[in-house]
mmCIF file of C-alpha atoms in Angstrom:
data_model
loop_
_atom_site.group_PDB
_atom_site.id
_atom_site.type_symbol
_atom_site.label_atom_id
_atom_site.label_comp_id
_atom_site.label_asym_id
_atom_site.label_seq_id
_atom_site.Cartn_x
_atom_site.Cartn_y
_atom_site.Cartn_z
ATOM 1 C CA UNK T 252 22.273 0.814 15.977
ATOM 2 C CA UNK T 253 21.125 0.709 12.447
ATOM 3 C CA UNK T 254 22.337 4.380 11.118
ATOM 4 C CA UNK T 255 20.688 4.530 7.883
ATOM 5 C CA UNK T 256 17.434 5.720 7.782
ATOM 6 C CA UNK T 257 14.869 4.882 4.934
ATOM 7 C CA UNK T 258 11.194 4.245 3.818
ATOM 8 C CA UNK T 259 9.658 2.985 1.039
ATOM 9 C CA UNK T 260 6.397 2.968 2.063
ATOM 10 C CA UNK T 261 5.870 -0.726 1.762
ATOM 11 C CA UNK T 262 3.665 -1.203 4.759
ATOM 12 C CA UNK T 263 1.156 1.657 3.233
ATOM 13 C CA UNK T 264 1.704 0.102 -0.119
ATOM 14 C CA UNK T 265 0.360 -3.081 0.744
ATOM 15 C CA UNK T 266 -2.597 -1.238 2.923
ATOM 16 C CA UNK T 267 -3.925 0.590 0.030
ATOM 17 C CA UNK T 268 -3.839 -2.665 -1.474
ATOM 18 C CA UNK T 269 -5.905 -4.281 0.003
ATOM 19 C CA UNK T 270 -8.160 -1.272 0.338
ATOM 20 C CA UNK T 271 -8.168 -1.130 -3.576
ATOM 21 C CA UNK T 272 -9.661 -4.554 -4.077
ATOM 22 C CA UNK T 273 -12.737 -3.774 -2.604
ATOM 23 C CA UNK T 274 -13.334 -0.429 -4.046
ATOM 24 C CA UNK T 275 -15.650 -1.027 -6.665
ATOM 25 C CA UNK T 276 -18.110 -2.929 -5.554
ATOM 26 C CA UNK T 277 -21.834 -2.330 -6.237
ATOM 27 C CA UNK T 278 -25.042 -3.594 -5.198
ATOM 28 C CA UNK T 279 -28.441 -3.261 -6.954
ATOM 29 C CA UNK T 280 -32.195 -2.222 -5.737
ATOM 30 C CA UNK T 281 -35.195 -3.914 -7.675
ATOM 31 C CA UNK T 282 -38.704 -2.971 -7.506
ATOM 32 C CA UNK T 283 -41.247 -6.227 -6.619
ATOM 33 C CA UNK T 284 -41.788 -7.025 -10.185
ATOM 34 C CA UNK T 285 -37.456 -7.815 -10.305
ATOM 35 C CA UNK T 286 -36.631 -4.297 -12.285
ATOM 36 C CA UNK T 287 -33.606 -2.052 -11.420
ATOM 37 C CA UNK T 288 -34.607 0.725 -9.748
ATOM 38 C CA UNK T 289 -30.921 1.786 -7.988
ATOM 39 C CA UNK T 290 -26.998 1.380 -8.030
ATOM 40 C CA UNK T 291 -25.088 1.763 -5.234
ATOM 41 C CA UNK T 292 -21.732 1.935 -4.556
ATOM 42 C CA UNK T 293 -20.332 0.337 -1.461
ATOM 43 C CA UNK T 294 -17.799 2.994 0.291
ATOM 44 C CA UNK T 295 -15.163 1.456 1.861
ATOM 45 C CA UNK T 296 -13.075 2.881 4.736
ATOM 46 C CA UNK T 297 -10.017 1.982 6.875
ATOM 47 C CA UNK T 298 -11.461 1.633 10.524
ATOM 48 C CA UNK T 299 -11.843 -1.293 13.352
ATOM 49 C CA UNK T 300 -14.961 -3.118 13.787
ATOM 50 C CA UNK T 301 -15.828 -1.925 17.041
ATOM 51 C CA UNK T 302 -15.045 1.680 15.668
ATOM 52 C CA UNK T 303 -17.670 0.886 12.759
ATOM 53 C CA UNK T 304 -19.745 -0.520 14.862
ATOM 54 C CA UNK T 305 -20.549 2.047 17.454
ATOM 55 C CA UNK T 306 -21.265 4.459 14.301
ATOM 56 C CA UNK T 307 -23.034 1.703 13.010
ATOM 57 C CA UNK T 308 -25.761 1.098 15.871
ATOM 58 C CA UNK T 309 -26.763 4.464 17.449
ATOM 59 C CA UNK T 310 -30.231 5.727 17.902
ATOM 60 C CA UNK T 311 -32.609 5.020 15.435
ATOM 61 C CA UNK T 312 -34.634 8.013 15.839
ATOM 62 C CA UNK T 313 -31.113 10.295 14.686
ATOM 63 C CA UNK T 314 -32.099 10.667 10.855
ATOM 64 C CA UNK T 315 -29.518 13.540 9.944
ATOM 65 C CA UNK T 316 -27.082 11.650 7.501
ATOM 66 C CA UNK T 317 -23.835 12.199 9.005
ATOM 67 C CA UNK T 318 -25.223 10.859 12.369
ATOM 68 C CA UNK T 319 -24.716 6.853 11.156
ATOM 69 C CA UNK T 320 -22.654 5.133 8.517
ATOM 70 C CA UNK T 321 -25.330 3.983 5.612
ATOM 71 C CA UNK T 322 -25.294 0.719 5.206
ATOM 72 C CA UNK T 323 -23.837 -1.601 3.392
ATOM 73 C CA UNK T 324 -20.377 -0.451 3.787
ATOM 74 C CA UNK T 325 -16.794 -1.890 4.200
ATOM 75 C CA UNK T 326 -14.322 -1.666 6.303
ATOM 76 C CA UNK T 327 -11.011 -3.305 7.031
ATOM 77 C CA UNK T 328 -7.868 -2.982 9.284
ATOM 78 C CA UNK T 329 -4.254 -4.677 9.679
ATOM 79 C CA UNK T 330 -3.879 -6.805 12.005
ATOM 80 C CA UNK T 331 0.131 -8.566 13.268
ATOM 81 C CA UNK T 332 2.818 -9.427 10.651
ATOM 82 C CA UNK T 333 4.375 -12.879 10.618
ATOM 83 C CA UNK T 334 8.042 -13.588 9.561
ATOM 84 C CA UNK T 335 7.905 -15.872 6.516
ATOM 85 C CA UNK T 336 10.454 -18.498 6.548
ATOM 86 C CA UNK T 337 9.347 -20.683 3.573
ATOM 87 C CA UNK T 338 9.828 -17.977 1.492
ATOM 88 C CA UNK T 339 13.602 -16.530 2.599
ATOM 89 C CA UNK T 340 16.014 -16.090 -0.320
ATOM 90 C CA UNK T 341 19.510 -15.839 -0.436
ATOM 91 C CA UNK T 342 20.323 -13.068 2.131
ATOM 92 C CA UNK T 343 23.476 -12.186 0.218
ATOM 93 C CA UNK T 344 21.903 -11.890 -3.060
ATOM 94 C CA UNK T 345 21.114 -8.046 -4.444
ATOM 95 C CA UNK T 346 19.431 -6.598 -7.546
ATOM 96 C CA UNK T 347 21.480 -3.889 -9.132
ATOM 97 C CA UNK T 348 20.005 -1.314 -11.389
ATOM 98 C CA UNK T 349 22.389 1.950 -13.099
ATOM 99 C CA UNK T 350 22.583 5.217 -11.100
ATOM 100 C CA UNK T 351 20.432 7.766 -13.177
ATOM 101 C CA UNK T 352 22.732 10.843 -12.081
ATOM 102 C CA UNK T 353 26.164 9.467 -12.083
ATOM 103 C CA UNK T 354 26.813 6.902 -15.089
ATOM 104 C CA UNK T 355 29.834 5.722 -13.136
ATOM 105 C CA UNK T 356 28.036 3.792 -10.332
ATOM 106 C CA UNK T 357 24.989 1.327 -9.910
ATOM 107 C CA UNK T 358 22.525 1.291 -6.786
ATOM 108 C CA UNK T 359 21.883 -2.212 -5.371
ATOM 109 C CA UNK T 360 19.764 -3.949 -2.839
ATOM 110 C CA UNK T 361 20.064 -7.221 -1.072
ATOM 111 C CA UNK T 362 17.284 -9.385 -1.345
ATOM 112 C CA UNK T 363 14.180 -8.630 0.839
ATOM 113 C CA UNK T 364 13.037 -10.191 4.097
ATOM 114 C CA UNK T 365 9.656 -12.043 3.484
ATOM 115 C CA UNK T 366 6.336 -11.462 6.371
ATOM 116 C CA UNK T 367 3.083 -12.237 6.142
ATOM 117 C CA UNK T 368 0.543 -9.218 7.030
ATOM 118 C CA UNK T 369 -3.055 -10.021 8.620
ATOM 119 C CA UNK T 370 -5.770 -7.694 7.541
ATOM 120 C CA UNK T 371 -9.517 -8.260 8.534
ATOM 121 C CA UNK T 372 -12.643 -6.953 6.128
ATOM 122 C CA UNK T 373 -15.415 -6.209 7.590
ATOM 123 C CA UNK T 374 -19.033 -6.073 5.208
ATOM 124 C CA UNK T 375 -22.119 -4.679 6.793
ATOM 125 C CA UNK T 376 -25.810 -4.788 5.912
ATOM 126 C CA UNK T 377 -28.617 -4.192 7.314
ATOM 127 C CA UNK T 378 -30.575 -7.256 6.030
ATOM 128 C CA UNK T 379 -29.267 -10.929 4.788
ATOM 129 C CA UNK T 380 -29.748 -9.960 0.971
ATOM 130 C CA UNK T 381 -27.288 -6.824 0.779
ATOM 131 C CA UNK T 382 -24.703 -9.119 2.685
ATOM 132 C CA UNK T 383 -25.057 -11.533 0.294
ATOM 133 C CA UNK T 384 -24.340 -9.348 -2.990
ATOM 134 C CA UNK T 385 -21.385 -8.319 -2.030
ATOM 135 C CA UNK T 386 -20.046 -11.823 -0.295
ATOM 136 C CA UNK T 387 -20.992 -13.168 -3.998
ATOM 137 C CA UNK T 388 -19.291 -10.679 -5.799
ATOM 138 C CA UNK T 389 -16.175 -11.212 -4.043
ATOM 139 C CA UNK T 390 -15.329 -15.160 -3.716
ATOM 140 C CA UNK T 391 -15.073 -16.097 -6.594
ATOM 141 C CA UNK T 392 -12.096 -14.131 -7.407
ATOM 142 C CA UNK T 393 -10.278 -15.958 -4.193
ATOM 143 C CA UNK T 394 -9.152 -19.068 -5.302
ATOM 144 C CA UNK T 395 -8.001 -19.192 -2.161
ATOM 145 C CA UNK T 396 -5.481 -16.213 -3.330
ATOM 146 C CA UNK T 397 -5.671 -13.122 -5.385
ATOM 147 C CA UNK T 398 -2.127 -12.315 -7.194
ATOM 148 C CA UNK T 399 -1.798 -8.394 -7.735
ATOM 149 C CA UNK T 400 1.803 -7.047 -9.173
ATOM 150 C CA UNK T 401 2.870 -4.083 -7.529
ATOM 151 C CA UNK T 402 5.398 -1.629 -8.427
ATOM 152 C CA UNK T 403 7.353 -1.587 -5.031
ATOM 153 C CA UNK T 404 10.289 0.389 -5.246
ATOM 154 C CA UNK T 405 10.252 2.229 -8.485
ATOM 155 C CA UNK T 406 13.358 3.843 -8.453
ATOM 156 C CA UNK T 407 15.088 0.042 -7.685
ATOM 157 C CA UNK T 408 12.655 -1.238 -10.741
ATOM 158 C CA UNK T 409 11.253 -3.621 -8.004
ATOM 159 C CA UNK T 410 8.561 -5.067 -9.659
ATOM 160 C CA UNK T 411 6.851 -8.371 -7.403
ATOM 161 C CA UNK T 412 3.808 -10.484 -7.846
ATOM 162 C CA UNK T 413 1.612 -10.213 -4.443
ATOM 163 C CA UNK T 414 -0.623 -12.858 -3.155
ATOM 164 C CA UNK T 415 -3.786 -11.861 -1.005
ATOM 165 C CA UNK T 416 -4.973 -15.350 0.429
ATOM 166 C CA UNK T 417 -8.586 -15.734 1.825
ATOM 167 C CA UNK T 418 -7.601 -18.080 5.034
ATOM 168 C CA UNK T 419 -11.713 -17.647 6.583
ATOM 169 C CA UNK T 420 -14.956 -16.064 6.153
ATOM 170 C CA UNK T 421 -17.758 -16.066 8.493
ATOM 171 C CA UNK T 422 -20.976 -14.298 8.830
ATOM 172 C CA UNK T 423 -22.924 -12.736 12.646
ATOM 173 C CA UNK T 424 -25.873 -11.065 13.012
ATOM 174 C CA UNK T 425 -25.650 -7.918 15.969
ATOM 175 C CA UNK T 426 -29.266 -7.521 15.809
ATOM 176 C CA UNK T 427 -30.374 -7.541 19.881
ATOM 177 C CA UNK T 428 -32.550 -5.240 22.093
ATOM 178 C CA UNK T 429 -36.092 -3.816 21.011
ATOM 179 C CA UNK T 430 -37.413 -3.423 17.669
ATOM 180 C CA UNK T 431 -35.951 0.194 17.463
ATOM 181 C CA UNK T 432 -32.219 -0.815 17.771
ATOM 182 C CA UNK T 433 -30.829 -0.722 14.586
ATOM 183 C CA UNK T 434 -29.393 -4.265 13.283
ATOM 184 C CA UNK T 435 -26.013 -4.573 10.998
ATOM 185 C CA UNK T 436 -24.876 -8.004 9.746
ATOM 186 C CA UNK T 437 -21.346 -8.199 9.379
ATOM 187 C CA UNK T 438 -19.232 -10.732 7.407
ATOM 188 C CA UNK T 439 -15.883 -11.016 8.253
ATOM 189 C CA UNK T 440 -13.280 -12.437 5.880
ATOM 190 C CA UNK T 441 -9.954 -13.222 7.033
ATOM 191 C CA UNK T 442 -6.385 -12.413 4.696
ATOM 192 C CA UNK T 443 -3.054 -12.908 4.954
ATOM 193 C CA UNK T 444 -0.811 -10.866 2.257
ATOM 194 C CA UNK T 445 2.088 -12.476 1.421
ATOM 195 C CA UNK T 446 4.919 -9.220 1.487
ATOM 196 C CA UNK T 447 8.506 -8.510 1.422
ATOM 197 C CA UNK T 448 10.241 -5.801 3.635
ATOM 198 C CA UNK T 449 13.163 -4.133 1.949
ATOM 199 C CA UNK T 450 16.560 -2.722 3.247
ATOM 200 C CA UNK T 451 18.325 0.301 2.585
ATOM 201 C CA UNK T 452 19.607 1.177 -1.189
ATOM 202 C CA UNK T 453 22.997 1.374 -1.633
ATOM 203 C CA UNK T 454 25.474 2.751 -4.179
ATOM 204 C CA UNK T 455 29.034 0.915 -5.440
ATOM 205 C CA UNK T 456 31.477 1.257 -8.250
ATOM 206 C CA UNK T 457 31.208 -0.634 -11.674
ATOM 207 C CA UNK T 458 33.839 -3.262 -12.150
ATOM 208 C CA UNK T 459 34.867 -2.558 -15.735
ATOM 209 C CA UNK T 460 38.384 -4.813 -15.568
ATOM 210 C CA UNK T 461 38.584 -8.421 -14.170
ATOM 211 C CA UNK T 462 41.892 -10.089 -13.140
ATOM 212 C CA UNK T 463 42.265 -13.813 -12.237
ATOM 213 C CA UNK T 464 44.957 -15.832 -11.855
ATOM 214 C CA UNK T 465 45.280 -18.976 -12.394
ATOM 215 C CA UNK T 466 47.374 -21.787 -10.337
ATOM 216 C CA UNK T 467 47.996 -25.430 -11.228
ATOM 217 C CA UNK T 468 49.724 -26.957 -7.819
ATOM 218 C CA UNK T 469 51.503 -30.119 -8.184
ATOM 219 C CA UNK T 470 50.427 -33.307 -6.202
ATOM 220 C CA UNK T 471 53.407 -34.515 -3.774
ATOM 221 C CA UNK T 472 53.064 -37.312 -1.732
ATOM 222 C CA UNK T 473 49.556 -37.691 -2.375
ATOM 223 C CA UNK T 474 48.794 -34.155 -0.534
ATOM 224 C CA UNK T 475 47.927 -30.862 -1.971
ATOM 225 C CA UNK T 476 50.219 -27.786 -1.415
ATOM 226 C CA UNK T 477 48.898 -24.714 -0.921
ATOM 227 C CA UNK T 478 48.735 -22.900 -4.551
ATOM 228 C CA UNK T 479 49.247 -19.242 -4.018
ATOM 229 C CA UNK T 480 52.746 -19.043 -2.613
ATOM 230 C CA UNK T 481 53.554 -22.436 -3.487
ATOM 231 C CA UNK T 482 52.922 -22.749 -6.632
ATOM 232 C CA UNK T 483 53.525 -20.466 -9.681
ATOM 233 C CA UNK T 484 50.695 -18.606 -11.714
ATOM 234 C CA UNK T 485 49.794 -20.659 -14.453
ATOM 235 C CA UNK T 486 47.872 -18.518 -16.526
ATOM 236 C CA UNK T 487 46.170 -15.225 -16.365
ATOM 237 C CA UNK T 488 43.029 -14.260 -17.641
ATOM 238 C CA UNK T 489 41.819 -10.308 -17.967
ATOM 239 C CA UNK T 490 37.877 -9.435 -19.021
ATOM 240 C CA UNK T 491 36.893 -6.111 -19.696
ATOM 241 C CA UNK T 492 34.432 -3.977 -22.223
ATOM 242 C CA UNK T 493 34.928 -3.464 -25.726
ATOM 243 C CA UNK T 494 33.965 -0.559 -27.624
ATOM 244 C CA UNK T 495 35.986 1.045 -30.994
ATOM 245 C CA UNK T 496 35.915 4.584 -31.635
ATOM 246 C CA UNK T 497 33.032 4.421 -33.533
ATOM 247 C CA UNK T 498 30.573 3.283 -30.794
ATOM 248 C CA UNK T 499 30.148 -0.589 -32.004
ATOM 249 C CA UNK T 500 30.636 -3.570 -29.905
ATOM 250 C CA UNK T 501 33.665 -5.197 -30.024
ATOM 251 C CA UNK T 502 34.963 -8.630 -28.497
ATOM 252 C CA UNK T 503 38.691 -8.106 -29.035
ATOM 253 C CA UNK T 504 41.726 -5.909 -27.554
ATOM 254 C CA UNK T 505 44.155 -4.198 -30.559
ATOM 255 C CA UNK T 506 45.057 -1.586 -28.474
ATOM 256 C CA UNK T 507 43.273 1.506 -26.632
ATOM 257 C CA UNK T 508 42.451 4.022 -29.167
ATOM 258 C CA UNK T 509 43.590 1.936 -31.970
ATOM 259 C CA UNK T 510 41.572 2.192 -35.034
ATOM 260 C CA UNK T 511 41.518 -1.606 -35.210
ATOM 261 C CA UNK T 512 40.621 -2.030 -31.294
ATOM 262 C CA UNK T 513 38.653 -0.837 -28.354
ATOM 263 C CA UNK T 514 38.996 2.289 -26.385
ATOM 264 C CA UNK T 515 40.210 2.508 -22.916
ATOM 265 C CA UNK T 516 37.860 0.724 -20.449
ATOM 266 C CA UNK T 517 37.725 3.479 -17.973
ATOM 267 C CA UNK T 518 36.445 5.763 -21.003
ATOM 268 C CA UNK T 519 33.331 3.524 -21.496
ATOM 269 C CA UNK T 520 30.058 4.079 -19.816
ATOM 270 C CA UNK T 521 27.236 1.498 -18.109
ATOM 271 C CA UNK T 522 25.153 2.255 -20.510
ATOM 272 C CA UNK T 523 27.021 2.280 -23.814
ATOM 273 C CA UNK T 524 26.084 -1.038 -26.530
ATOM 274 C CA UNK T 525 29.630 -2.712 -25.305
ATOM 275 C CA UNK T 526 31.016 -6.195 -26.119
ATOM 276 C CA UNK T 527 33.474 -8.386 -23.716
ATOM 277 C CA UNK T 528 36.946 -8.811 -24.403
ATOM 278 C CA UNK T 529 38.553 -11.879 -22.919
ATOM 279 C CA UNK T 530 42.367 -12.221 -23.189
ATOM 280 C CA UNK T 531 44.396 -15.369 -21.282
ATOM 281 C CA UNK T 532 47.863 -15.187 -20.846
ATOM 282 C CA UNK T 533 50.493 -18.224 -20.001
ATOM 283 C CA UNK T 534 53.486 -17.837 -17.725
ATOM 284 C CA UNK T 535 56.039 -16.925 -20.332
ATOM 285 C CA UNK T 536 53.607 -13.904 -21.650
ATOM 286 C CA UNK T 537 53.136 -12.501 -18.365
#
């Protein structure tokens, strides 16, 4: 129905995202008398929480080091997007940026559509303490939102502000069976990221001469005639980019390729320093 395929990669943008604000965390080991005796990094991973969890709590006695996750680790997974109402804009409105292989046209985009996208983290540990190091480490920052600007669409120069919201964090402890069952606390915190979705980039000419005309209808019997047909043009105005020969700016006409005036419109480029000529015309000049 659509016909126009594209991707942006918007959905995995916002994915790695998240995944990137948890990447560096680090916990600390200390010896009884409160000295540093390790640093460890807490890998993080993209995986569901029963996925984690069966890796999680297998049997103890299994000691080779791919056969369980080490703990503490993170995880985290998307969960269902929301349309965004509250924050629609105009659906009509586009950004337009200059087409880097043809100096004659510009690409543009109408504005996006606005969803929120669930994603769960997931922290485990293996005793209260570990959990709590991280959980520390990372609340603060949520306030209840963490803004991130993100290049979105580089070759658009889309360029948006991103709010992470912490909505809910709670804490459960999976520890059950005997003493040789392994035991993982996990904290779950709950986001919402606050996204746009955008369409398909398209390419148009660049309007380099403006025409208007200009009507002043006459009031008869207290009604209000129809002005084009009706009513003659009163005056006519014309807009269009000045440039002289010698590459400066110019705001008025003197003729194309006069040494006093600009060259001809259709001669000057998006990107060249121009200047805007204005002319108006009355009846009797046009």
């Amino acid at each position: 129905m659509f016909g126009n395929p594209f991707y942006f990669s918007l959905i995995r943008k916002y994915v790695i995202l998240v995944g990137t604000l948890f990447n560096n965390i680090h916990i600390t080991k200390n010896d009884k008398n409160g000295n540093q005796i390790s640093l460890i990094k807490v890998p993080i991973m993209y995986a569901a929480k029963d996925k984690m969890l069966a890796r999680i709590i297998q049997d103890a006695t299994i000691t080779r080091p791919t056969a369980v996750a080490p703990l503490p680790v993170i995880s985290f997974e998307m969960g269902r997007m929301d349309y965004d109402g509250t924050r629609k804009l105009n659906t009509i409105g586009r950004a337009s940026v200059r087409d880097a292989t043809d100096s004659s046209k510009f690409k543009y985009q109408y504005n996006p559509v606005p969803y929120n996208i669930n994603f769960k983290v997931f922290v485990y540990a293996k005793n209260a303490e570990d959990g709590t190091k991280i959980i520390e480490q990372i609340l603060p920052f949520f306030t209840p939102d963490w803004t991130t600007t993100v290049n979105l669409i580089p070759e658009m120069e889309v360029t948006m502000d991103i709010p992470v919201v912490l909505n809910n964090i709670s804490c459960e402890d999976t520890y059950s069976g005997d003493l040789k069952e392994r035991r993982a606390i996990v904290w779950t915190l709950d986001l919402v990221l606050k996204g746009y979705l955008y369409g398909p980039v398209k390419k148009g000419g660049i309007i380099k001469f403006v025409y208007n005309n200009y009507y002043i209808p006459d009031v008869a019997d207290g009604k209000m005639p129809d002005a084009v047909g009706e009513t003659p043009i009163a005056e006519v105005v014309t807009i269009q980019p000045g440039l002289s020969n010698t590459g400066a700016p110019i705001n008025y006409y003197g003729g194309p390729n006069a040494n006093t005036g600009t060259i001809p419109y259709a001669e000057i480029n998006v990107n060249d320093d121009f200047g805007y000529i204005t002319q108006i015309y009355n009846t009797d000049e046009t």
